[in-house]
Coordinates of C-alpha atoms in Angstrom, one line a residue:
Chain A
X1 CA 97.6 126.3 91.0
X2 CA 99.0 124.6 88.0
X3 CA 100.6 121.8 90.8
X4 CA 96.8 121.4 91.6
X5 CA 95.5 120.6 88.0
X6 CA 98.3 118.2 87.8
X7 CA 97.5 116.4 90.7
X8 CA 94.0 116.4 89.7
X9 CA 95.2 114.9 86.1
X10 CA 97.3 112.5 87.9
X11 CA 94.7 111.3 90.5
X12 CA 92.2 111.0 87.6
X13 CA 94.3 109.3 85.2
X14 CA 95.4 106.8 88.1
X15 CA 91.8 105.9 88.6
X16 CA 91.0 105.6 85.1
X17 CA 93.5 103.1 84.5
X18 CA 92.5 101.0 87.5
X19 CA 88.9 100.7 86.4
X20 CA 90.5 99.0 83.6
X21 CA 93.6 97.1 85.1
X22 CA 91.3 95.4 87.5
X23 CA 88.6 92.9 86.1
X24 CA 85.3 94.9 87.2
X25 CA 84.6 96.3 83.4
X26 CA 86.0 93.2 82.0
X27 CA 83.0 91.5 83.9
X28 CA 80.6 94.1 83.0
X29 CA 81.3 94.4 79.2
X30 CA 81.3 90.7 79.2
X31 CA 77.8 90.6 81.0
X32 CA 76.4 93.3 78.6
X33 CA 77.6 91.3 75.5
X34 CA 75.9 88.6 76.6
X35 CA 72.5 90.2 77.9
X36 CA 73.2 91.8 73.9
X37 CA 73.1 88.7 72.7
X38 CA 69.8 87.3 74.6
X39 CA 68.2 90.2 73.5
X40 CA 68.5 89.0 69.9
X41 CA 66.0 86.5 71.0
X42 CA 63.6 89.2 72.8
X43 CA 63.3 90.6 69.5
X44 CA 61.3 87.8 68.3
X45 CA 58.3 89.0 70.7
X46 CA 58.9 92.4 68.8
X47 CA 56.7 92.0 65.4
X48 CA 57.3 94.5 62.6
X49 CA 59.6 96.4 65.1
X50 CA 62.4 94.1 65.4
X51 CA 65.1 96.5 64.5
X52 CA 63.5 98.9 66.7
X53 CA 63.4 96.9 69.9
X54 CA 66.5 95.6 69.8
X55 CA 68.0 98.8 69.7
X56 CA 65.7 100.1 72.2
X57 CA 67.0 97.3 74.8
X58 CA 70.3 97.0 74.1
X59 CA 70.8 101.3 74.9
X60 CA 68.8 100.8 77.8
X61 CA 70.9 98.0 79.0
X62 CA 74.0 100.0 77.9
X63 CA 72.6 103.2 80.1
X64 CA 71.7 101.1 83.4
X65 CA 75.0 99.2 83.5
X66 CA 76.8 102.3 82.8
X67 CA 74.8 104.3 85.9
X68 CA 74.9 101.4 88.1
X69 CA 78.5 101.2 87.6
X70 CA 78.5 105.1 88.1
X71 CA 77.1 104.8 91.4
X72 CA 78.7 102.3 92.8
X73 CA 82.0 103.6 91.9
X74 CA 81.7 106.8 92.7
X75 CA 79.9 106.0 96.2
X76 CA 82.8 103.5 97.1
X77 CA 85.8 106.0 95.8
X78 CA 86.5 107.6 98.7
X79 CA 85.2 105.7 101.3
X80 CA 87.4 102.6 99.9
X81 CA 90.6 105.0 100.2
X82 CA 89.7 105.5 103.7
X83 CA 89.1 102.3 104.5
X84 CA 92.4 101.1 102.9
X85 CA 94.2 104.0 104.5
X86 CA 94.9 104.5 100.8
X87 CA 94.1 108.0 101.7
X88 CA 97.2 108.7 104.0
X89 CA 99.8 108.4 101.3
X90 CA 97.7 110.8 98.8
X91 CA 96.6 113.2 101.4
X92 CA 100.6 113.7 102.5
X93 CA 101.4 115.1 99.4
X94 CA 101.3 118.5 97.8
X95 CA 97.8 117.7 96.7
X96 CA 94.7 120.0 97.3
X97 CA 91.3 118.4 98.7
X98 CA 89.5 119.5 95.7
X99 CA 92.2 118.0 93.1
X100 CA 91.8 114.3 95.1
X101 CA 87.6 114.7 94.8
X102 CA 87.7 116.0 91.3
X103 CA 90.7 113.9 89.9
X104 CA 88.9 110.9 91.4
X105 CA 85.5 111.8 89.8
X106 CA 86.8 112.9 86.1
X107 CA 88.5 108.9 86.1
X108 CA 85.6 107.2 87.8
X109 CA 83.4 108.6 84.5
X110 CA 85.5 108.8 82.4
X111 CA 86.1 104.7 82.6
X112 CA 82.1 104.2 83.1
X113 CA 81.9 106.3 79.7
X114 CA 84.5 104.3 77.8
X115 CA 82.4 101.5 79.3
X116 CA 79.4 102.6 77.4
X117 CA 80.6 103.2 74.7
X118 CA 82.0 99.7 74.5
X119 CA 79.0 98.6 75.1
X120 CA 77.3 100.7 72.9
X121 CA 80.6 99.8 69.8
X122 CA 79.1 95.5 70.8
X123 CA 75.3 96.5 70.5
X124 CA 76.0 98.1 67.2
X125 CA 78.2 95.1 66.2
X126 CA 75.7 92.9 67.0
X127 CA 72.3 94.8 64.9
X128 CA 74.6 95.2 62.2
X129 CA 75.6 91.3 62.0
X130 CA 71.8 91.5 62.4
X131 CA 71.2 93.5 59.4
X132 CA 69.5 96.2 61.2
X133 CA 70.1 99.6 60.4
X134 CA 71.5 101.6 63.2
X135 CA 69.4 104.6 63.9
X136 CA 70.6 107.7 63.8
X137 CA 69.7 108.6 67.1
X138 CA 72.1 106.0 68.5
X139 CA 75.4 107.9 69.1
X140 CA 73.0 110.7 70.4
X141 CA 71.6 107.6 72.9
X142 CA 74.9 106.9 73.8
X143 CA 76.1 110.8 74.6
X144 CA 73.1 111.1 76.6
X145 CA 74.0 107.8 78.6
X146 CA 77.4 109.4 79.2
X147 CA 76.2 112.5 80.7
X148 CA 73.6 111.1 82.9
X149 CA 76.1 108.5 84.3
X150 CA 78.3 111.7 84.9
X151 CA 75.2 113.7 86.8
X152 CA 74.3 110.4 88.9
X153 CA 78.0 109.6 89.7
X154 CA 78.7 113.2 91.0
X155 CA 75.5 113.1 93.2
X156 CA 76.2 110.0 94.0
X157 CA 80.0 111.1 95.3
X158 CA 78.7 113.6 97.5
X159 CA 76.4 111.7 99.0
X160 CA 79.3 109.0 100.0
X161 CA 80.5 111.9 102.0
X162 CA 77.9 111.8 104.6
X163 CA 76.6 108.7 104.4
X164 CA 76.9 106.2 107.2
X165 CA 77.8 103.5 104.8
X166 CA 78.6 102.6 101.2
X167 CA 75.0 101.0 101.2
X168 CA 73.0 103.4 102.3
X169 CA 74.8 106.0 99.6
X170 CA 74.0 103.3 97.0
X171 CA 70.6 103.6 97.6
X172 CA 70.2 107.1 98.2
X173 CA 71.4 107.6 94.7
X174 CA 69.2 105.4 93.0
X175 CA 66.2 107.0 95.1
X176 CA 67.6 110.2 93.5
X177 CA 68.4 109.0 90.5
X178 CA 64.6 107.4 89.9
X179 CA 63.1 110.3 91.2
X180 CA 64.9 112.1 88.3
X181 CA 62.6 110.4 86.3
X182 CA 59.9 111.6 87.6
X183 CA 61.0 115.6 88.2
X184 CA 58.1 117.5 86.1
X185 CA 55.7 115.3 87.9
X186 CA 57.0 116.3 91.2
X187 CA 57.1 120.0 90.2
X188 CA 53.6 119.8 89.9
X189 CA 52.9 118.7 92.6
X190 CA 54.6 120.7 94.8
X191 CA 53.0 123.7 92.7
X192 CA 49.4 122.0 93.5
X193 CA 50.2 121.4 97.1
X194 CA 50.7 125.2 97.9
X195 CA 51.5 126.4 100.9
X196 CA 54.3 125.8 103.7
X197 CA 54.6 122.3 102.3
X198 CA 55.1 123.7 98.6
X199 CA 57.3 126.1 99.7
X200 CA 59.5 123.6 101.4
X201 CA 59.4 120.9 98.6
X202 CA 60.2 123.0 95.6
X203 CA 63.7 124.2 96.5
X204 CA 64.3 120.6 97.7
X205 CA 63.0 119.5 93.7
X206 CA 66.1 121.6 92.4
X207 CA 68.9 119.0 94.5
X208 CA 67.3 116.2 92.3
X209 CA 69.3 115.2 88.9
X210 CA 66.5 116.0 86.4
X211 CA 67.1 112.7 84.1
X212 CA 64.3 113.2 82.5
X213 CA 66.3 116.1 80.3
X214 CA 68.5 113.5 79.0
X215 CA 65.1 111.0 77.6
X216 CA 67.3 111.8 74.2
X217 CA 66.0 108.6 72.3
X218 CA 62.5 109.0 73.0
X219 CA 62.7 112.5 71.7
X220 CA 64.7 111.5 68.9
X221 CA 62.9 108.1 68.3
X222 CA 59.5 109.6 68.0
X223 CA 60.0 113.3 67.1
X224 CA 58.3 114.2 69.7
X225 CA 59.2 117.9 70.2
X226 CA 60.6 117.4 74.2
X227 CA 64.5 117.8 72.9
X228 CA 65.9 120.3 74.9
X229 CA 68.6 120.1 72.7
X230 CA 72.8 119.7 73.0
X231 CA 73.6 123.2 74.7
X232 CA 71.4 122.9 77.7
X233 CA 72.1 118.8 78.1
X234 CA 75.6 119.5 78.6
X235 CA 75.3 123.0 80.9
X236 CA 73.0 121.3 82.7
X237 CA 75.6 118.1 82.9
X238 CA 79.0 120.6 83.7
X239 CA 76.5 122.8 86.3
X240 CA 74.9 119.7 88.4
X241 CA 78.5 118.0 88.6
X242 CA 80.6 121.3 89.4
X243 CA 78.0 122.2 91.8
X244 CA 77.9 118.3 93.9
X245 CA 81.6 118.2 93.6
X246 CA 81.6 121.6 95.2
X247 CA 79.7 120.8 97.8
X248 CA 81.6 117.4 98.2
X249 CA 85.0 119.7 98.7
X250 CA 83.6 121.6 101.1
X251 CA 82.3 118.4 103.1
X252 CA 85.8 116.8 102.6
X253 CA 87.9 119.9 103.2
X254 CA 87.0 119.7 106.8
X255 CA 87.2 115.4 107.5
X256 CA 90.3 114.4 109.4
X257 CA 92.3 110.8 108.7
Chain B
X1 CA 121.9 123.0 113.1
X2 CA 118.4 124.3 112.0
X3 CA 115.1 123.3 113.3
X4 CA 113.1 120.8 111.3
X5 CA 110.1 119.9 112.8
X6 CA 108.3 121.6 115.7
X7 CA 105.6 121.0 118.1
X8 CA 104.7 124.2 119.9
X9 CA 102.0 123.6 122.4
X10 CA 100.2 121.2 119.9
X11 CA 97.3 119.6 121.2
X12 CA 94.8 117.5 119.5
X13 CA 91.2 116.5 120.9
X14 CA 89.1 114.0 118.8
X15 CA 85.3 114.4 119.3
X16 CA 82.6 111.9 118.4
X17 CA 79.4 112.6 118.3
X18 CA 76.8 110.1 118.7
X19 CA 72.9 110.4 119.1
X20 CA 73.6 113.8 119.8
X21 CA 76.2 112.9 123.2
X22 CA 79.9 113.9 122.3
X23 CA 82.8 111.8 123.7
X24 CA 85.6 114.4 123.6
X25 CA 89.6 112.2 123.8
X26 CA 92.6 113.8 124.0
X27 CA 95.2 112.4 121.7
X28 CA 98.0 115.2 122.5
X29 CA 98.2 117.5 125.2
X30 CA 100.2 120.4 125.1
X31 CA 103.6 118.7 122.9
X32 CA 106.4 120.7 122.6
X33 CA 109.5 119.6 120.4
X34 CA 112.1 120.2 118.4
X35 CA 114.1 117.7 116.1
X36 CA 117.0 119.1 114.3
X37 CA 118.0 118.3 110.7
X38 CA 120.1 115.7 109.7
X39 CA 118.6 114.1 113.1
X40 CA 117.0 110.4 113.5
X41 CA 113.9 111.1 116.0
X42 CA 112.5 108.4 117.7
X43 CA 109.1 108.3 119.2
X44 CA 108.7 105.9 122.0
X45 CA 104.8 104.9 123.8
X46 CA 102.4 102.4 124.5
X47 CA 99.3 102.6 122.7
X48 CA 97.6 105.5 122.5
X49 CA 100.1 107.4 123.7
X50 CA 99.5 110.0 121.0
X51 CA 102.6 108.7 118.4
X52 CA 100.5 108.5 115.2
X53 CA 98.8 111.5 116.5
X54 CA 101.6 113.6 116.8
X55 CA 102.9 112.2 113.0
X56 CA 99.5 113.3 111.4
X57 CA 99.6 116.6 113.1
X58 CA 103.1 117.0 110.7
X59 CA 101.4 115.7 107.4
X60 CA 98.0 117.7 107.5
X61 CA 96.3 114.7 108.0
X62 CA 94.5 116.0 111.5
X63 CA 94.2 119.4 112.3
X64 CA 95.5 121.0 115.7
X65 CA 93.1 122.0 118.1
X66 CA 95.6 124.1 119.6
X67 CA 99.2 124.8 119.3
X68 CA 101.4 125.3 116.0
X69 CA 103.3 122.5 114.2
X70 CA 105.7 123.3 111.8
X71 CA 108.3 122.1 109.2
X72 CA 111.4 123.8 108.0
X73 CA 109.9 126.9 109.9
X74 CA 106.6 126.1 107.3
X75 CA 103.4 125.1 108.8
X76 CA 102.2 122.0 109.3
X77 CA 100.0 120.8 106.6
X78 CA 100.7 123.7 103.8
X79 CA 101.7 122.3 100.5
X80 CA 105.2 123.9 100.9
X81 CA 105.5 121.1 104.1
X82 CA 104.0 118.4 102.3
X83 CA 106.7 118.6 99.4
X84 CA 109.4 118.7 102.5
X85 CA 108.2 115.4 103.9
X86 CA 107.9 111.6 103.1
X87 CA 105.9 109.5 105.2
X88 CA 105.5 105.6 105.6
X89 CA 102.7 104.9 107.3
X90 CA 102.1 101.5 109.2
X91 CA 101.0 98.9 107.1
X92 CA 100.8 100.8 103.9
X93 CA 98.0 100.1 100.9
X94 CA 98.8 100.4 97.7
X95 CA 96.5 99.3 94.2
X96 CA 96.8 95.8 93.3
X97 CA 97.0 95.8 89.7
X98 CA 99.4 98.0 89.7
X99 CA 103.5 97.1 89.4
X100 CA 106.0 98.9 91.5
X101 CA 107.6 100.9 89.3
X102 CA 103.7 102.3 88.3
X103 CA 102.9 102.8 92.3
X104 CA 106.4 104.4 92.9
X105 CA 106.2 106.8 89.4
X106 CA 102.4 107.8 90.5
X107 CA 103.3 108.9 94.0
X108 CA 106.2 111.0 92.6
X109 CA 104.3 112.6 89.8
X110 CA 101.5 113.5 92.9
X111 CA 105.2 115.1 95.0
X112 CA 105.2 117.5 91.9
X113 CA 108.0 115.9 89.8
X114 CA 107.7 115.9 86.5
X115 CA 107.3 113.0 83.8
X116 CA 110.9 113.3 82.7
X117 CA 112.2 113.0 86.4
X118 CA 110.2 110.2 87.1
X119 CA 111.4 108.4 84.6
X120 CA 115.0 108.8 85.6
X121 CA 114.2 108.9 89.7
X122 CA 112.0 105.5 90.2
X123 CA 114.9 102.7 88.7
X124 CA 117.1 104.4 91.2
X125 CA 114.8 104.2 94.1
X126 CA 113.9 100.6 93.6
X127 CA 117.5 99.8 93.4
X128 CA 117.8 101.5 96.6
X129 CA 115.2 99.6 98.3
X130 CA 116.3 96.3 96.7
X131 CA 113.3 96.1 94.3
X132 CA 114.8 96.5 90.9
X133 CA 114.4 92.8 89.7
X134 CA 110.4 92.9 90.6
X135 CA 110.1 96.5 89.3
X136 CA 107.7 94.9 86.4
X137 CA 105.4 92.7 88.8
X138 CA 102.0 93.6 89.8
X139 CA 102.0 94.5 93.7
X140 CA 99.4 91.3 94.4
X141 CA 102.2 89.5 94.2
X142 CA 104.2 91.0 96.3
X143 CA 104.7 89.6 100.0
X144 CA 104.8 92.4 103.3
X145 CA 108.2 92.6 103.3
X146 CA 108.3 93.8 99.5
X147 CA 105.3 96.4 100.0
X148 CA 106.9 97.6 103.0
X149 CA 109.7 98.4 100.8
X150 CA 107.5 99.8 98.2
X151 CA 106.4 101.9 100.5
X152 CA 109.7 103.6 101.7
X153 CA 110.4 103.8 98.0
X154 CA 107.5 106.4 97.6
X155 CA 108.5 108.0 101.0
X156 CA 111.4 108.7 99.2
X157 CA 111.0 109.3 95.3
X158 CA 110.6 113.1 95.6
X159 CA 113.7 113.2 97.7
X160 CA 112.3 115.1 100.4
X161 CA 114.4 116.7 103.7
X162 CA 112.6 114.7 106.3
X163 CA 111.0 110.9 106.1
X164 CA 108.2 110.1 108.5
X165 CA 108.0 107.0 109.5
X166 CA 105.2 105.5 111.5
X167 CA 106.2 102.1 112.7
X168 CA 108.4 100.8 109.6
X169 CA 109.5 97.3 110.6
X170 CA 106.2 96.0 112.4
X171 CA 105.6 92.7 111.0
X172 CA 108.7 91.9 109.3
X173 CA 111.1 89.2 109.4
X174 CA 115.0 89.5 111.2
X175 CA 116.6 89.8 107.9
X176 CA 114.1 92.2 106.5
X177 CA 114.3 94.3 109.8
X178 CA 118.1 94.0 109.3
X179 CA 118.0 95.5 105.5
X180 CA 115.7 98.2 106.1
X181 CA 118.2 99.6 109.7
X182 CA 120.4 99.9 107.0
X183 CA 118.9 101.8 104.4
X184 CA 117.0 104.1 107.1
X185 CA 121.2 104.5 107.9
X186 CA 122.1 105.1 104.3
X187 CA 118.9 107.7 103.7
X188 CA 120.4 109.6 107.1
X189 CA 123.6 109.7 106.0
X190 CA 122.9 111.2 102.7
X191 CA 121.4 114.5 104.9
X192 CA 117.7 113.6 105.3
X193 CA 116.0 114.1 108.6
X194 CA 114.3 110.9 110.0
X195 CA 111.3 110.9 112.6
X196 CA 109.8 107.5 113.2
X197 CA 108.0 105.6 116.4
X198 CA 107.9 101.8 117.1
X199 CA 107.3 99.6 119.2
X200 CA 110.5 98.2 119.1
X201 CA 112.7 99.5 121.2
X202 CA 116.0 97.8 120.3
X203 CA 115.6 99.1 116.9
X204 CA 115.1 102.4 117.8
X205 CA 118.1 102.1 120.4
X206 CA 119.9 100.9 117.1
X207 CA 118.6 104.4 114.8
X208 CA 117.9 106.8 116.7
X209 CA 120.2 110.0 118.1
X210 CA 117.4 111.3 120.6
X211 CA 114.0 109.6 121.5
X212 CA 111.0 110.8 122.9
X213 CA 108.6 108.8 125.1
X214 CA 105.2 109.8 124.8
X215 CA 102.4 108.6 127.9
X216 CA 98.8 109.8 127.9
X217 CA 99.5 112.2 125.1
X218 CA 102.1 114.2 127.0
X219 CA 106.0 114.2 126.5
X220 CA 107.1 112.4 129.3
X221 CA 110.6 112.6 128.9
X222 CA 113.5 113.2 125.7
X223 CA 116.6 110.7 125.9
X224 CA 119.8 111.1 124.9
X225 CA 121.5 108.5 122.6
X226 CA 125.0 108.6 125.4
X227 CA 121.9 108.0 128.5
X228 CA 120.9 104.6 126.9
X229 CA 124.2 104.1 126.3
X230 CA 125.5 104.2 129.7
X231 CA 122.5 103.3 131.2
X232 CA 122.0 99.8 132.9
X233 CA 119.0 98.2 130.8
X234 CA 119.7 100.3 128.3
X235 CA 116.9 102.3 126.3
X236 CA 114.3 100.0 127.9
X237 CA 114.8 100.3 130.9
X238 CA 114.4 104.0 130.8
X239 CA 111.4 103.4 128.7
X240 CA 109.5 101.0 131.4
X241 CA 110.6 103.0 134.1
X242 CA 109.1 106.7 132.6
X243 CA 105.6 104.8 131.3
X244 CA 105.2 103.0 135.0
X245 CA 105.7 106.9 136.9
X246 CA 102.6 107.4 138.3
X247 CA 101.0 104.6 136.8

């Protein structure tokens, strides 16, 4: 067992540091920098609520490079090992299915969440050259970023696994990850729908990443009392991955190379 | 000697499934063999004669559909194999940004070594496979010939008892091909077990003890090194004439 978690370590540390040899987050930091930078001109549109805005956009901006980049590295993982037959020297080792999906995973996010918080280090850079206050909130912003790149990323590995292509698993996550947005609304209305059709669409409701949970800066922003609070952010976060890299396991346990 | 590798019986069929139609193929039917240790094995076949079939059957990559393959009397595919075995696939990928000494320490740290044996194990490797002045450059900028011998050199970082090796001088250049016959030598002659198919036959004739010449997924025939030897046309001869039977 202990050769497993050291394979997983290996595996994830490997594609940690490959995120970060190759120039992928170079280009993305240096694109968020600069869409940081224009957005010291959107604040002009922003009144009274300059400081606000800008900090507003620039976490946004952080959040949706750092789950675009989650998706599309966790849908192209494995299906780029295959494709380079990458796969064949990993896969002839000592190395249990579970340690390759998992090691693979834990570096995939933990390089998107380095990313963010880059990101996040430049935006604060930037408001305080700016002589904005940071808000308080914005670590919290940033932790919640983190963990919903981490939910999307694991759905959006599993979904690699049965996907015909690295596009259509691209887009399935997004789909997912938008309806995520939308989860309370969609409870509702399977409760209001009734019937065989409720029945069916309810279960179904629980597969989708509820994003909504991690809305930390509204919360936080406004006060308004929707906080679920740290405890169930992050059970939530460790359940829904476990869970998708579980079922990703048991989908890659049985392919053949 | 002792046994080790084995094909009992194996048999692998690939199915496909599309639109709800499934195209069953048989990749290998029924192969029985033994290779001893300390052997080199040579696999001889056109294409899709069931070769890298038979080699992934040994590494866990595919699963049997029937039959038993084993190594060192282990199963096929068990992590207690996996450690035993070293395997160069054809035209192997490795990451780009990564040097050799990086891609070679990586692999053996996956083989179960630890940090500290790395560190001694991958200089000595590369100076083996005549990469010790590049050991520092990223693999980009490395030609084939160079990541071929990256490639034995994580065959053989853990040290294992057998090295697969699935077509290990395609695309290289004569002096290239002439370097790596003579560390494939060198390996065998420090005890390991080699089992390898290509395409070329004059290389093989060169290596290998005993060869076997797959057709259609079946073994068609095992030949000894003293038959080439005293046979007129040599190893190829043998080979054209088995894969034109019944053709």
């Amino acid at each position: 067992m202990n050769g497993a978690f050291s394979a997983c370590y290996v595996i994830a540390l490997q594609s940690f540091r490959e995120q970060w040899k190759n120039r992928f987050f170079q280009l993305v930091a240096a694109f968020a920098v600069i869409a940081l930078y224009f957005g010291l001109i959107l604040r002009e549109m922003a009144g009274d609520q300059q400081a606000r805005v800008y900090a507003h956009f620039g976490l946004g901006l952080c959040e949706l490079v750092g789950v675009a980049s989650a998706i599309y590295l966790c849908s192209t993982a494995v299906i780029r090992d295959m494709e380079t037959k990458n796969i064949y020297l990993l896969l002839s080792r000592p190395v249990p299915r579970w340690s390759y999906v998992a090691g693979k995973f834990l570096g995939l996010t933990a390089s998107v969440m380095s990313a963010i918080a880059c990101m996040g280090l430049a935006h604060a850079a930037f408001m305080l050259l700016r002589h904005y206050a940071v808000p308080s909130y914005f670590p919290a912003a940033l932790v919640a970023s983190c963990l919903k790149a981490a939910v999307i990323g694991a759905l959006a590995m599993f979904v690699s696994l049965f996907s015909t292509s690295i596009l259509s698993s691209v887009v399935m996550s997004f789909i997912f990850w938008t309806l995520g947005h939308f989860l309370s609304e969609a409870r509702f209305i399977a409760h209001k729908l009734g019937g065989v059709s409720g029945a069916v669409l309810a279960p179904l409701l629980y597969a989708v990443p509820n994003i909504s949970l991690f809305g930390v800066t509204d919360a936080l922003d406004s006060s308004i009392p929707s906080f679920a609070g740290w405890p169930v952010l992050f059970g939530y976060c460790v359940l829904y991955c476990g869970a998708c890299l579980a079922l990703s396991t048991g989908l890659f346990s049985r392919k053949e190379f | 000697m002792t046994t080790a590798l084995e094909y009992a019986a194996a048999r692998k069929v690939y199915s496909r499934s599309h639109l709800g139609r499934v195209t069953r193929t048989v990749g290998l039917d029924g192969l029985d063999l033994r290779v001893e240790k300390g052997e080199v094995f040579g696999l001889l076949g056109l294409n899709g004669a069931g070769k890298t079939t038979a080699m992934k059957l040994l590494l866990g990559l595919l699963f049997p559909t029937a039959g038993t393959v084993s190594v060192l009397g282990v199963k096929a595919g068990t992590d207690a194999a996996k450690r035993a075995v070293g395997y160069l696939p054809e035209l192997p990928y490795f990451y780009p940004y990564f040097t050799a000494a990086e891609s070679v320490a990586f692999y053996g740290r996956l083989s179960g070594m630890s940090g500290a044996a790395v560190r001694d194990r991958v200089p000595v490797v590369l100076e083996q496979v005549g990469l010790a002045k590049h050991a520092g450059k990223r693999l980009s900028e490395y030609s084939k010939g160079m990541l071929q011998r990256v490639g034995v050199a994580q065959a053989i970082v853990h040290e294992p008892e057998i090295i697969v090796l699935d077509e290990p001088v395609s695309g290289l250049d004569p002096l290239a091909v002439h370097d790596f016959r003579e560390l494939f030598v060198s390996i065998n002659k420090a005890g390991k077990t080699l089992f390898l198919s290509s395409h070329s036959i004059s290389d093989v004739e060169k290596l290998c003890s005993r060869v076997a010449i797959l057709k259609s997924g079946r073994l068609a025939r095992i030949v000894q090194q003293a038959e080439w030897q005293s046979a007129t046309g040599g190893l190829e001869k043998i080979f054209v004439d088995t894969v034109r039977e019944d053709a």
